[in-house]
Amino acid sequence: MTTTFRIQAILEALQKVTSKQEHFVPLHEPSFQGNEWLYVKECIDTGWVSSVGKYVNKFEEMLADYTGVKHAIAVVNGTAAVHVCLKLAGVEPNDEVLVPALTFIASANAISYCGAIPHFVDSSYETLGLDPVKLDHYLMEISVQRKDGCYNKITGRRIKAVLPMHTFGHPVDMDALLEICDRYKIELVEDAAESLGSYYKGRHTGNWGKLSAVSFNGNKVVTTGGGGAILTNNDELGKMAKHITTTAKKPHPWAFDHDHIGFNYRMPNLNAALGCAQLEMLSKFIEQKRTLANMYANAFLQVDGVKLFMEPSFAKSNYWLQVLMLEEQFASEKEKLLKAANEAGFMTRPVWKPLHEISMYQNCPKMNLDVVGSLARRIINIPSSPGLAR
Amino acid sequence: MTTTFRIQAILEALQKVTSKQEHFVPLHEPSFQGNEWLYVKECIDTGWVSSVGKYVNKFEEMLADYTGVKHAIAVVNGTAAVHVCLKLAGVEPNDEVLVPALTFIASANAISYCGAIPHFVDSSYETLGLDPVKLDHYLMEISVQRKDGCYNKITGRRIKAVLPMHTFGHPVDMDALLEICDRYKIELVEDAAESLGSYYKGRHTGNWGKLSAVSFNGNKVVTTGGGGAILTNNDELGKMAKHITTTAKKPHPWAFDHDHIGFNYRMPNLNAALGCAQLEMLSKFIEQKRTLANMYANAFLQVDGVKLFMEPSFAKSNYWLQVLMLEEQFASEKEKLLKAANEAGFMTRPVWKPLHEISMYQNCPKMNLDVVGSLARRIINIPSSPGLAR
């Protein structure tokens, strides 16, 4: 018996799960049904909308509490968070940073802002993220240890850090990766932009790296309009992260002096107020998103040629964006499916174009990227708003 | 008759103007008495709080309309705006950028983000900003023209751009500076972070440079919580500014591709909503701030040793932060005055530490900076909120 690929069957499953009444179901829309207006209104009423205010502190405390990470530093967005994490991990101009080829372009851009070079690594079918086993074999072949760290034998550059990303909220195998980082003397920075509410072996993502980055963009599990955060358990790095994201001004009641080339990356109080209300709802959103995953998984069980991607065995994922995986034999139908689904009012999209295929990054060092190629041909994201769960 | 310096007399003048009832008068507090609630609540109610939404477009249109500049691109803050302006003006790593030593550190930091080197220039007593006459004499001495622009004979580096800043809202002499830029082949980027609502010879600041940067930080004339904007009359640069501040994504209904190493610098819709309501009030705020300047000027007429700094003859200034200027002979009293005023509940502060005295920038090239030195010894900023005017 051969499987067939019927776009109509996929659209029917989408209809069944989303119960679309109106003409359009967005990919991911935020839900503001808690204290959002109360807190935002208080900012406006008191005048504390900007760089100082109680909500920034409260948001950072709530985030540290939720993730179990000692220090959380709120910033303007996830890109800024990754940039500062890499800086504080010691990434310097002309270093290389290992990063999955299958991630949003912000990861590679943040590496570029440091003057460093992205070095692309392959993904695992189990997690959609960095494959530690393949990375280990690759490093064995191309790296050499020197007294100040791991070097790429081919380019002669130092490999300073690795930046795994928990794709669509599904955690990478952190134990395996930590062991590799330790053995090869490579710093671990987690790009947890998509994985707030996701756990690896019971411990929150972003609580494994030396530093980690989270995002609160409008399409994320919870949003601050635009925003991000740096997470770290290291007291000194936490202090420095706050310092250099707030122009590195030396504390003084009125005088101006600065001791680093800092950044203006702090999150405004107005946005943090929205974020506090959103964090209060986070557990509920995660529950809804996990319910939605099960609804989709069941609906697509009946549909040939596709299936819903489910969390790895060691993970509890937030299912930020639901992933529909096409069988390899039907990958050529992807564009047709995207067109049909979007025309039918189900907002769907492919995964990012792999970074080694993007013009600015096509000459960067890379390993064999066969799994990335296969995933990029086969993934589409389907409507994922928590409110769709019933 | 010798003048005397009595701190008590200054505090009395501050009391007279501000009519302080409570224990504290802030340096500059925002005023939200227009449609702030209405617009922000609409964002929350509709879910459009993030990177897409009608308020970003509306804010950009209102700003272009107000300043008379063809294109306005809203970004996360003034620092990001300066960074992108410099990039788009063609500043490259190892270039020098002429910048006043008397400005906020963000100006120099933005130059550093480009990999370029700040080259410090002196200020004028008339404007508090860059002195074009002194700059001309200096460039005559240290620069040489080559086929790709102006070079510093001493360092061998190209001098690609000049970044004047309209200090506390008082415009630099733009005609003189434009003539110099033209003659020496140097790009003009205006740092108009502080000068929204300020005019040079009847034309808005930020409408003179190839590109200009504005800020909407919480302490500015109008605020978006955190925010900034890029202004330009050049269609191509305007388009590119929007493109590279929004990750340089190529337009497509669902696919991801990017053609530059872009930035995640866009202003969230939530912040733009606040900004739209604030821009509606801008003309009123400017009127109030100009009234306040006159109130202070009169009050300090009676006080020996200090006077209020008034706008240059060619300018109509927004008087963003009111400047109290100590006579040189009393400069040594400044710290005592700041301490007494802050203790008495009048929030006051000195001008920024000149950038060539800040550790990271002390080895940068610079001209004679005597006027900056004098101004830095003598300026204090006094409470400047528009609501203080009566």
XYZ file of C-alpha atoms in Angstrom, chain A residues 55-232:
178
model
C 7.953 46.487 36.500
C 11.417 45.940 35.049
C 12.599 44.649 38.421
C 9.428 42.640 38.973
C 9.636 41.126 35.487
C 13.248 40.095 36.064
C 12.354 38.536 39.417
C 9.385 36.645 37.986
C 11.505 35.354 35.134
C 14.316 34.198 37.421
C 11.735 32.534 39.611
C 9.992 30.769 36.737
C 13.137 29.493 35.027
C 15.057 28.774 38.204
C 17.996 30.802 36.904
C 19.626 33.111 39.455
C 19.788 36.283 37.372
C 17.481 37.553 34.631
C 18.217 40.834 32.858
C 15.450 42.300 30.693
C 16.507 43.799 27.346
C 14.914 45.212 24.179
C 14.743 41.917 22.286
C 16.113 38.430 21.875
C 18.748 39.504 19.365
C 20.200 41.986 21.851
C 20.161 39.243 24.493
C 22.122 36.822 22.279
C 24.590 39.593 21.361
C 25.361 40.377 25.005
C 25.496 36.685 26.010
C 28.144 36.040 23.367
C 30.155 39.130 24.392
C 30.090 38.079 28.041
C 31.006 34.499 27.146
C 34.221 36.000 25.786
C 33.537 35.848 22.045
C 35.984 38.169 20.307
C 36.454 39.410 16.746
C 37.620 36.633 14.426
C 36.497 33.848 16.772
C 34.159 31.188 15.426
C 30.864 30.332 17.097
C 29.215 26.960 16.397
C 25.551 27.497 15.595
C 22.875 25.369 13.954
C 22.309 26.178 10.279
C 18.613 25.750 11.014
C 17.764 28.753 13.166
C 16.426 32.283 12.784
C 18.934 34.685 11.238
C 19.234 36.677 14.482
C 21.540 33.964 15.868
C 24.065 34.455 13.063
C 23.633 38.238 13.090
C 24.407 38.424 16.818
C 27.599 36.460 16.138
C 28.461 38.969 13.395
C 27.878 41.936 15.741
C 30.733 40.522 17.856
C 32.965 40.488 14.776
C 32.915 36.688 15.002
C 32.123 34.090 12.343
C 29.203 31.629 12.442
C 30.286 28.017 11.941
C 27.273 25.953 10.958
C 26.427 22.586 12.469
C 23.823 19.983 11.633
C 20.582 19.196 13.428
C 19.080 16.036 14.865
C 15.831 14.486 13.673
C 14.908 13.863 17.299
C 15.093 17.488 18.515
C 15.223 19.655 15.342
C 18.203 21.286 17.096
C 21.953 20.786 17.232
C 23.102 17.151 17.055
C 25.768 16.609 19.757
C 26.931 13.227 18.446
C 27.595 14.562 14.979
C 29.249 17.655 16.460
C 31.575 15.496 18.525
C 32.733 13.517 15.503
C 33.193 16.695 13.529
C 35.233 18.421 16.244
C 37.414 15.337 16.562
C 38.257 15.743 12.922
C 38.645 19.506 12.499
C 39.642 20.893 15.920
C 42.826 21.063 17.917
C 43.338 22.161 21.524
C 45.683 25.033 22.271
C 46.375 26.701 25.577
C 43.652 29.327 25.102
C 40.992 26.973 23.827
C 39.715 25.022 20.883
C 40.942 25.890 17.376
C 39.671 25.105 13.917
C 42.614 23.409 12.153
C 41.319 24.445 8.752
C 40.676 28.174 9.305
C 43.161 28.670 12.137
C 40.521 30.526 14.126
C 39.530 29.913 17.719
C 36.171 28.174 18.266
C 35.093 30.084 21.329
C 31.466 29.154 21.868
C 28.525 27.049 20.788
C 25.041 28.548 20.505
C 22.409 25.795 20.423
C 18.822 26.880 19.833
C 15.805 25.008 21.178
C 13.873 24.911 17.921
C 10.184 25.788 18.202
C 10.536 25.057 21.924
C 11.989 21.527 21.702
C 15.122 21.183 23.852
C 18.470 20.061 22.500
C 20.176 17.142 24.306
C 21.990 19.291 26.870
C 23.816 16.576 28.832
C 25.559 15.400 25.696
C 26.344 18.946 24.627
C 27.670 20.001 28.036
C 30.030 17.050 28.037
C 31.341 18.065 24.607
C 31.784 21.697 25.653
C 33.704 20.569 28.690
C 35.920 18.207 26.736
C 36.695 20.638 23.905
C 36.832 23.793 26.096
C 34.033 25.591 24.315
C 31.661 28.006 26.076
C 27.975 27.111 26.028
C 25.487 29.925 25.347
C 21.871 28.817 25.013
C 19.578 30.523 22.538
C 16.353 29.869 24.443
C 14.453 32.515 22.456
C 11.716 30.022 21.591
C 11.709 27.786 24.641
C 10.321 29.679 27.616
C 8.345 27.013 29.453
C 10.365 24.108 27.987
C 12.282 21.709 30.206
C 15.152 19.332 29.592
C 15.153 16.478 32.123
C 13.040 18.561 34.487
C 15.259 21.646 34.427
C 14.258 24.715 32.431
C 15.989 25.491 29.146
C 18.207 28.535 29.549
C 19.366 27.118 32.873
C 22.167 25.026 31.345
C 24.461 27.420 29.507
C 26.951 29.871 30.943
C 24.507 32.498 29.671
C 21.201 32.184 27.858
C 18.901 34.380 25.807
C 15.097 34.510 25.836
C 12.729 36.428 23.538
C 9.400 38.149 24.180
C 8.617 39.213 20.639
C 4.929 39.454 19.734
C 4.855 35.945 18.308
C 6.390 34.238 21.359
C 4.710 32.229 24.160
C 4.473 35.435 26.187
C 5.196 38.902 24.857
C 6.335 42.333 25.979
C 5.649 43.869 22.562
C 9.349 43.646 21.844
C 11.723 42.254 24.418
C 14.215 39.688 25.530
C 16.228 38.623 28.539
C 19.651 37.385 29.475
C 19.774 34.527 31.989
C 22.772 33.410 34.008
